[in-house]
CSV table of C-alpha atoms in Angstrom, one decimal:
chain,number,residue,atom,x,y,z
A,28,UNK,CA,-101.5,-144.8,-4.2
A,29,UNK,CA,-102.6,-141.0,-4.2
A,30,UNK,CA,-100.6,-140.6,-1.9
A,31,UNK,CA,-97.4,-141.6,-3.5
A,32,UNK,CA,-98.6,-139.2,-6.6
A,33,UNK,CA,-99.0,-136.1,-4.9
A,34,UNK,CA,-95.3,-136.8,-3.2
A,35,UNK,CA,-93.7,-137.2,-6.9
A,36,UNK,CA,-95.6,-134.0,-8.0
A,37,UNK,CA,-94.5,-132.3,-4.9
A,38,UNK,CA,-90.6,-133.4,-6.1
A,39,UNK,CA,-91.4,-132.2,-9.7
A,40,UNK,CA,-92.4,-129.0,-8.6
A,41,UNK,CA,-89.4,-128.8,-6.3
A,42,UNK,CA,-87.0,-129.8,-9.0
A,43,UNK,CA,-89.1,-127.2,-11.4
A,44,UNK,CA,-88.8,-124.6,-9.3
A,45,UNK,CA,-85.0,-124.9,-8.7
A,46,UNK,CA,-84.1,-124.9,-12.2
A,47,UNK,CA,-86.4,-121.8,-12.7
A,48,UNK,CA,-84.4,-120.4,-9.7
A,49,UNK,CA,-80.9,-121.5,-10.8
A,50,UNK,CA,-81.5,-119.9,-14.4
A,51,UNK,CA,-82.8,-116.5,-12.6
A,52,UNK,CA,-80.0,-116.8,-10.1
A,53,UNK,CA,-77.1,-118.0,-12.2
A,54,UNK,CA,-75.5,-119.2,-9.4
A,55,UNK,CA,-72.8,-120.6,-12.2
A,56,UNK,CA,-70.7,-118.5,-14.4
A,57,UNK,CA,-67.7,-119.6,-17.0
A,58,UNK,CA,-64.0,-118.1,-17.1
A,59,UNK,CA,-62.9,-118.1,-20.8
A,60,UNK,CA,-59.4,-118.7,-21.4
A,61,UNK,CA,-58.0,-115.0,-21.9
A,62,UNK,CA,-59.8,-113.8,-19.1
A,63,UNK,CA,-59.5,-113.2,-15.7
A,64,UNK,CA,-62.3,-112.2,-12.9
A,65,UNK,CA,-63.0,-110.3,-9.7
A,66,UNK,CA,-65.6,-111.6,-7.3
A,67,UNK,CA,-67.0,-108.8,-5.3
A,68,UNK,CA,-69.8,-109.1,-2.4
A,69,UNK,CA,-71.4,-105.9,-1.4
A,70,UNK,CA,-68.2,-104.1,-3.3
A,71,UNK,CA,-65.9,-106.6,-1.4
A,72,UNK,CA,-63.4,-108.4,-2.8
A,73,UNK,CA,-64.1,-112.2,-1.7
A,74,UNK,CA,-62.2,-114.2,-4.9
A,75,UNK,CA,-60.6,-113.6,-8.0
A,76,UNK,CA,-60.0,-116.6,-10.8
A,77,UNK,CA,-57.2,-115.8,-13.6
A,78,UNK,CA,-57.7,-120.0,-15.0
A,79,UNK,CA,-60.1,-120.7,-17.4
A,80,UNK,CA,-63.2,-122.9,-15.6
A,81,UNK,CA,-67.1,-123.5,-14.3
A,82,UNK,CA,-66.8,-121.1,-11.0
A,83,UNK,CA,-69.7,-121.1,-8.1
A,84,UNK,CA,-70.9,-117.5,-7.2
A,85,UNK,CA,-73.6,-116.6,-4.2
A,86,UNK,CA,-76.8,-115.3,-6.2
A,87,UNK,CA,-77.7,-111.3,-6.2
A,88,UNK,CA,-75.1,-110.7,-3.5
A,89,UNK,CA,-71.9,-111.5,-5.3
A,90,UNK,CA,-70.7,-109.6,-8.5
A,91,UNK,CA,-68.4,-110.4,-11.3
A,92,UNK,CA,-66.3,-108.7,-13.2
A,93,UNK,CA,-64.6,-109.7,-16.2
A,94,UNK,CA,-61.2,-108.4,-17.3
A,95,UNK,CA,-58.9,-109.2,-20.3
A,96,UNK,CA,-55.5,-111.3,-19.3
A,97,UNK,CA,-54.5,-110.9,-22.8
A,98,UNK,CA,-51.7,-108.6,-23.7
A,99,UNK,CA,-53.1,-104.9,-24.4
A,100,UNK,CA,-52.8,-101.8,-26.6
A,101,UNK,CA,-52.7,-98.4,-26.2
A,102,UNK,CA,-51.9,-95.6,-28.2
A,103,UNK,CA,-51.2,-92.3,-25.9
A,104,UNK,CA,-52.7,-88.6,-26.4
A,105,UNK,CA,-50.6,-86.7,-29.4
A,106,UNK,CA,-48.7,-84.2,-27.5
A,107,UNK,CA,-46.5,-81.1,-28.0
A,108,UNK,CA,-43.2,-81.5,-26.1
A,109,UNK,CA,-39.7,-79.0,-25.5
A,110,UNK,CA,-36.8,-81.1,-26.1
A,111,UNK,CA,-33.5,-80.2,-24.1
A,112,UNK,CA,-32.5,-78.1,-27.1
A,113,UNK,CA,-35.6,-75.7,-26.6
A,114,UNK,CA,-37.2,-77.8,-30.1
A,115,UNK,CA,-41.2,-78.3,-30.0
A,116,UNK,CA,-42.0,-81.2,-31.3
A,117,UNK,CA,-45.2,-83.3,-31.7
A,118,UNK,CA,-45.1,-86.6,-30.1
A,119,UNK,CA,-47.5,-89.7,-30.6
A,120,UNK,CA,-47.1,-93.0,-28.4
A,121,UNK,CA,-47.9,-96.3,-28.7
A,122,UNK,CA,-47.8,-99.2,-25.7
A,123,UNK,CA,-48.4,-102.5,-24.8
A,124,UNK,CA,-50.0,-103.3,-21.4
A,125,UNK,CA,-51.6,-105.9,-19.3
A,126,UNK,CA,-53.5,-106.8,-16.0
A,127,UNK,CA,-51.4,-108.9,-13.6
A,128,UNK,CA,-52.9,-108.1,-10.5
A,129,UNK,CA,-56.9,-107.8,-11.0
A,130,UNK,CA,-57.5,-107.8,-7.8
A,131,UNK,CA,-55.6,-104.2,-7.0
A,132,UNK,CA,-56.5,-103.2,-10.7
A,133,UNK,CA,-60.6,-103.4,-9.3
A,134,UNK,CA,-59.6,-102.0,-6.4
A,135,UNK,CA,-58.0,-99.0,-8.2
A,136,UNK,CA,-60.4,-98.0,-11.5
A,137,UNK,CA,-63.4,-101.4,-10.6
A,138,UNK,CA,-64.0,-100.7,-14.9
A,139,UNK,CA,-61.7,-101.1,-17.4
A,140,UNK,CA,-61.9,-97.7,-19.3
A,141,UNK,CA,-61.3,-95.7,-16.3
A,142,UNK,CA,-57.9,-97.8,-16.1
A,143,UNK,CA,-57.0,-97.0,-19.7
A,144,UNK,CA,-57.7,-93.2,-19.2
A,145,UNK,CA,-55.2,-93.2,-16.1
A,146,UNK,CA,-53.0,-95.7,-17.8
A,147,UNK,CA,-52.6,-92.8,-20.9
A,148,UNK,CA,-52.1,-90.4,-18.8
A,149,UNK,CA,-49.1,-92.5,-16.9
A,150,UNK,CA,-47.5,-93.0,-20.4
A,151,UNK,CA,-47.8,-89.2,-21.8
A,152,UNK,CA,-46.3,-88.0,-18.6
A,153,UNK,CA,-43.2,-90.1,-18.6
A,154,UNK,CA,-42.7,-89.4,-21.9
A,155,UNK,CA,-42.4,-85.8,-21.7
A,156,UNK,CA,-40.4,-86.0,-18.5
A,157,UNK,CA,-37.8,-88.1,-20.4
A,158,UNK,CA,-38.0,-86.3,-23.7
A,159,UNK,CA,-37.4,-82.8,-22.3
A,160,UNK,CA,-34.7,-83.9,-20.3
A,161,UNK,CA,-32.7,-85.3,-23.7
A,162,UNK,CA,-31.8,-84.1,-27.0
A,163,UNK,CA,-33.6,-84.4,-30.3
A,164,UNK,CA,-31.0,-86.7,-31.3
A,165,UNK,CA,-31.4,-88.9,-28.7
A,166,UNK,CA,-35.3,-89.1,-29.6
A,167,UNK,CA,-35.1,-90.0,-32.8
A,168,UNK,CA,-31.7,-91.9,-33.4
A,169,UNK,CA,-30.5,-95.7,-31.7
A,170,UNK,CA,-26.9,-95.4,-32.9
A,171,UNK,CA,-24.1,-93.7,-34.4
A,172,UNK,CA,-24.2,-95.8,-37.4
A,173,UNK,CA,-24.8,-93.1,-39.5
A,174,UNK,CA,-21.5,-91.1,-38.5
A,175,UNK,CA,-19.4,-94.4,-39.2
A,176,UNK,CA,-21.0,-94.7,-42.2
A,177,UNK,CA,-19.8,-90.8,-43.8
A,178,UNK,CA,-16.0,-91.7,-42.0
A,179,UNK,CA,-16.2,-95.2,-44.1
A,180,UNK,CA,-17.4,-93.1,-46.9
A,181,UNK,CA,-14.5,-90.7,-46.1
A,182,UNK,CA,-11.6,-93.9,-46.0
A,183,UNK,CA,-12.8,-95.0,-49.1
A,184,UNK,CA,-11.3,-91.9,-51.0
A,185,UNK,CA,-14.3,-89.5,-50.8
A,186,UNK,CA,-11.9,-86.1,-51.3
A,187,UNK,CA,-15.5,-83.9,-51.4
A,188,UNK,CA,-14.6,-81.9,-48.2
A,189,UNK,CA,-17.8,-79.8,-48.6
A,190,UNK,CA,-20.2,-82.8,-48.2
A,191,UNK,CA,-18.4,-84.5,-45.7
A,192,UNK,CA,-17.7,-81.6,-43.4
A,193,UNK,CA,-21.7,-80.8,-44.0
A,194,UNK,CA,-22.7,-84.3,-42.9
A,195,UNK,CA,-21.2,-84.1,-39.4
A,196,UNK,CA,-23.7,-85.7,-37.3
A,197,UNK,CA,-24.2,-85.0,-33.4
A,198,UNK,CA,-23.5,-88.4,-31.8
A,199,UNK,CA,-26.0,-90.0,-30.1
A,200,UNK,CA,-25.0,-90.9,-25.6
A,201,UNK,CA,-28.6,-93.4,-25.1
A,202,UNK,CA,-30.7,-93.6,-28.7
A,203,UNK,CA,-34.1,-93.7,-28.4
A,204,UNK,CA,-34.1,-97.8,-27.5
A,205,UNK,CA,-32.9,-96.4,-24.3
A,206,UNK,CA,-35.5,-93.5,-24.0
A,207,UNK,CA,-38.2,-95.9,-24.6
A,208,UNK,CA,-36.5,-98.2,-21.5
A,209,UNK,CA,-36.2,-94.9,-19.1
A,210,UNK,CA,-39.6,-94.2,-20.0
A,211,UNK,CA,-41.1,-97.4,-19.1
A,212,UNK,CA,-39.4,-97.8,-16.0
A,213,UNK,CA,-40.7,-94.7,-14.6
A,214,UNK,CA,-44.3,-95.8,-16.2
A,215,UNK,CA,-44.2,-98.9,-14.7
A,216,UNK,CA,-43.1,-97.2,-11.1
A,217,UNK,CA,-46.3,-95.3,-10.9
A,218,UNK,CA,-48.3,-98.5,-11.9
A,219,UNK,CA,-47.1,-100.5,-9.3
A,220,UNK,CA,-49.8,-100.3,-7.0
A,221,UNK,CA,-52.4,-100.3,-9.6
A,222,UNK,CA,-52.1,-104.5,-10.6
A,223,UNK,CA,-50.9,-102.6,-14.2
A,224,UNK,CA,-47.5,-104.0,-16.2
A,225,UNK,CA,-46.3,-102.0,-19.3
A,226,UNK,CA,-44.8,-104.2,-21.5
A,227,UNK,CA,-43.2,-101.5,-23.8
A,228,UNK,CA,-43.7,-97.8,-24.8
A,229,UNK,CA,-42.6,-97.0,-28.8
A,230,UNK,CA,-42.4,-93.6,-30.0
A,231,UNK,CA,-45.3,-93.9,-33.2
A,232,UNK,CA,-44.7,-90.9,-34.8
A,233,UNK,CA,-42.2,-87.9,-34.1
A,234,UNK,CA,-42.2,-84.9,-36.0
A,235,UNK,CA,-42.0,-80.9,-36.2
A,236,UNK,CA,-44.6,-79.0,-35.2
A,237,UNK,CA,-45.7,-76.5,-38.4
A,238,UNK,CA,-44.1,-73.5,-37.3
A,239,UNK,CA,-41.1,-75.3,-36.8
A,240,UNK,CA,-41.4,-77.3,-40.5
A,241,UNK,CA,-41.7,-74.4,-42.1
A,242,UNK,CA,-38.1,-73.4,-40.6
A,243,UNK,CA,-36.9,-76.6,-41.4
A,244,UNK,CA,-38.0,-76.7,-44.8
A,245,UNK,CA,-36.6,-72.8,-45.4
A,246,UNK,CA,-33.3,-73.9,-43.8
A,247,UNK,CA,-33.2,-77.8,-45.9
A,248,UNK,CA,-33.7,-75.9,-49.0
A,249,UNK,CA,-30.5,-73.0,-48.4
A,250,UNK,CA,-28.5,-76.2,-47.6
A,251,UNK,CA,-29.5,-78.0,-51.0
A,252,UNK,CA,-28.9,-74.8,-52.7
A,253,UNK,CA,-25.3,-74.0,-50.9
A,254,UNK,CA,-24.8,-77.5,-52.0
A,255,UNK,CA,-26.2,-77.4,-55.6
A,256,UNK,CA,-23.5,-74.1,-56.1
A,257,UNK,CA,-20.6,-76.3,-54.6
A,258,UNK,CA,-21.3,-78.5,-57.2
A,259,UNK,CA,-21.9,-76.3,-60.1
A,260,UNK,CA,-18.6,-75.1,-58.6
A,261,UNK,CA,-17.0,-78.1,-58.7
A,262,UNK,CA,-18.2,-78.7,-62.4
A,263,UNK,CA,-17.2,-75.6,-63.7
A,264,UNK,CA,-13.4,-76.0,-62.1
A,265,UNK,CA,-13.4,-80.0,-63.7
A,266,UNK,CA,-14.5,-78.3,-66.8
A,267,UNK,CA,-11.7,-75.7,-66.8
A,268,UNK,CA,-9.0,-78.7,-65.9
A,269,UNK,CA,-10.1,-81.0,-68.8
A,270,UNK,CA,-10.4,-78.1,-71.2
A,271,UNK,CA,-7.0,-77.2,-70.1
A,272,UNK,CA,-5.7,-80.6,-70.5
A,273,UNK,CA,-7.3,-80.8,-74.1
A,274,UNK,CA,-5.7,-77.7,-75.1
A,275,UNK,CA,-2.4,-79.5,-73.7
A,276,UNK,CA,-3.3,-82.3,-75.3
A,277,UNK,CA,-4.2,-80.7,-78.8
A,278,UNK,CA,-0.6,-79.3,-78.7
A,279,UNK,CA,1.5,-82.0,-77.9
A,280,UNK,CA,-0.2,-84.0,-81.0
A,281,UNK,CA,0.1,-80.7,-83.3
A,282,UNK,CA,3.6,-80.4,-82.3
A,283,UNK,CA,4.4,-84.3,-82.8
A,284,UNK,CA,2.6,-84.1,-85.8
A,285,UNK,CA,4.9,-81.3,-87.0
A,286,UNK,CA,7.8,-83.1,-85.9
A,287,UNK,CA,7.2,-85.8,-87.6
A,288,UNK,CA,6.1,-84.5,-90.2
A,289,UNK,CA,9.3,-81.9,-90.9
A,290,UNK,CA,11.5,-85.4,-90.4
A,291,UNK,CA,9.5,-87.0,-93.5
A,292,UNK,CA,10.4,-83.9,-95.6
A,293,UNK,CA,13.5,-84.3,-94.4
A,294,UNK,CA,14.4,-87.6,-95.7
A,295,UNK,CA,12.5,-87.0,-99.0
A,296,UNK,CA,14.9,-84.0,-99.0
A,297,UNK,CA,17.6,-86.3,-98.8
A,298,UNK,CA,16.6,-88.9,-100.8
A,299,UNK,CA,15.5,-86.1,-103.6
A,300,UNK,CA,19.1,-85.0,-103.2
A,301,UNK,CA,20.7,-88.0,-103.5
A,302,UNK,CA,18.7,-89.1,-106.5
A,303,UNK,CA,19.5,-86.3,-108.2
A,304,UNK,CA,23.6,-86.1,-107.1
A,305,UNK,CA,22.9,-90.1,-108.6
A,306,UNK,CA,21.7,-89.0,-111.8
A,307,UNK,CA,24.0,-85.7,-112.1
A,308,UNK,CA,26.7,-88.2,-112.2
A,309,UNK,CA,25.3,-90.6,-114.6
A,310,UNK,CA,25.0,-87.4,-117.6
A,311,UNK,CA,25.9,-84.1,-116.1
A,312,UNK,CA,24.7,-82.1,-119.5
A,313,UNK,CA,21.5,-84.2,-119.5
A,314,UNK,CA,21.0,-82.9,-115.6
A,315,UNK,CA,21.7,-79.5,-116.2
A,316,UNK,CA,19.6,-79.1,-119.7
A,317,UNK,CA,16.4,-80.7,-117.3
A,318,UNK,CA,16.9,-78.4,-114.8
A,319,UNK,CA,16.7,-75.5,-117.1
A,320,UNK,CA,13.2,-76.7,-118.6
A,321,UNK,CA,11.9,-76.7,-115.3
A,322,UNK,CA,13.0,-73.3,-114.4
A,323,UNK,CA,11.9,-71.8,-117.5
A,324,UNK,CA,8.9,-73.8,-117.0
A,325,UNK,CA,8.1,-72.0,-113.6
A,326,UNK,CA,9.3,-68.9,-114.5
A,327,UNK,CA,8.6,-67.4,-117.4
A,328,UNK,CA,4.7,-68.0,-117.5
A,329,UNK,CA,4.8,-65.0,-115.2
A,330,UNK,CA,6.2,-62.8,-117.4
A,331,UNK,CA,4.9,-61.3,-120.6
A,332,UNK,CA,8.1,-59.6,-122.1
A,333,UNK,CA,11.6,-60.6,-121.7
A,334,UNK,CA,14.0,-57.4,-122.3
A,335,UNK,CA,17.3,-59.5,-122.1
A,336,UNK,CA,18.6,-62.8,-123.0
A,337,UNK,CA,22.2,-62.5,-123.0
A,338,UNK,CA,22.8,-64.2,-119.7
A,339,UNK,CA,23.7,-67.8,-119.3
A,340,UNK,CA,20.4,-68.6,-117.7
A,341,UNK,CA,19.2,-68.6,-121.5
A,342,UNK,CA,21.7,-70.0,-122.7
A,343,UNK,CA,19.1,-73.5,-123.4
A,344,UNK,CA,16.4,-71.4,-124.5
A,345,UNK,CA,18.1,-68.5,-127.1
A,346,UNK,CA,21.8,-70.2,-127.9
A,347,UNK,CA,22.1,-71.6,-131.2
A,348,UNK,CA,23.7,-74.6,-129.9
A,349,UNK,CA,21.1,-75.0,-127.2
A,350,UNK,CA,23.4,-74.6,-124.4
């Protein structure tokens, strides 16, 4: 009976002791899903897992090393680069990036930041080798939308030959869609041995360097003031044309108004005529007798003496027959 104790002890101990070793050891380790591993025994490569699982490792001889198998980000060094056209710029980078090889990645960099530094300095170099071989224009346009845009403008009946021959755009051979495509093909060339893809590389932010924007700024606001004259220009020569026209205008209606009217004195004229010929005819004396009063009636109020009356215009006013 003793016997059979001490062999059950002996078993607890056994099984005590290699749980107490298996938690030191941690023979065991876990792949989460979005990660991917590199086995390594006395720095040699001797498995890597990319699936998610329990895995079996030798005990303080064989290493792991975890790396991300999600899809990465990077945003490059800002950067001063030439263009073609001799322009500094200032450049900042963005990219997307991810392990697909872990096993020459390890082999490469072994830690993860030392791949990001080298990875950086991949993406700044292929981005000033493409952007100083190309244009401003290229850099910071994708299309020529713009210039069909002003001709549309132009068909539509836009006669301002100031603005439009202003607003002649350079037109654009690759756009930057392409630049960013050149620049991560040769990106991606130089990371083919290091287990590295580059999913994309984006141009952040582009702009002038201060120097430069100072220039640009002097230079924006001559244009808007060449183009603020055109159009006080412009203004001043509509104004002369409509005042012109209003004079024109103001003219014509004096001189139809004068027209007309000298044609409605006219026909009262007439008709003034004709109803006096119509009552001249009905009593001749009568006609002639009225026609004295109201001469002598606008007459001789001007006049304070009268130093003859034998004429026959008095005949009405001094005759002793009243005619």
């Amino acid at each position: 009976m003793a016997g059979k104790i001490k062999k059950l002890i002996s078993f607890l101990v056994v099984i005590i002791l290699l749980v107490i070793f298996a938690i030191i050891a941690k023979p065991f380790y876990i792949v989460n899903e979005g990660e991917q591993v590199v086995i390594s025994r006395l720095k040699t490569i001797v498995a890597t897992h990319t699936e998610a699982g329990l895995y079996f490792k030798v005990p303080f001889l064989d290493k792991v090393t975890t790396y991300p198998k999600k899809i990465l980000s990077l945003d490059g060094d800002t950067q001063e680069i030439q263009t073609e056209e001799a322009l500094l710029i200032i450049v900042d980078i963005t990219s997307r990036w991810r392990i697909t090889d872990p096993q020459k990645f390890y082999h490469k960099f072994q830690k993860l930041e030392y791949g990001y530094n080298r990875l950086s300095d991949v993406i700044d170099s292929s981005c000033k080798t493409i952007i100083t071989q190309n244009k401003l224009s290229e850099i910071v346009r994708s299309s020529n939308i713009i210039n069909e845009v002003e001709a549309s403008n132009e068909n539509d009946g836009n006669d301002d030959s100031y603005i439009s021959s202003r607003l002649e755009y350079e037109s654009v051979t690759k756009g930057r869609n392409e630049l960013c495509r050149q620049m991560l093909a040769v990106a991606n060339k130089t990371c083919e041995d290091y287990g590295i893809e580059i999913i994309d590389i984006v141009p952040r932010q582009i702009k002038y360097t201060d120097a430069l924007t100072e220039s640009v700024y002097n230079r924006m606001i001559k244009d808007r003031n060449q183009e603020a004259q055109h159009y006080r220009s412009q203004g001043e020569g509509k104004k002369a044309e409509l005042l012109g026209k209003l004079e024109n205008d103001k003219r014509t209606i004096e001189s139809e108004a004068y027209r007309k009217a000298e044609e409605i004195k006219g026909n009262a004229d007439a008709e003034a005529a004709k109803i006096y010929a119509e009552a001249y005819n009905k009593d001749p004396e009568f006609y002639t007798f009225w026609k004295s009063m109201e001469s002598y009636k606008k007459t001789l109020k001007d006049y304070n003496a009268t130093y003859s009356t034998d004429m026959d215009y008095f005949d009405y006013l001094y005759s002793a027959t009243g005619r």
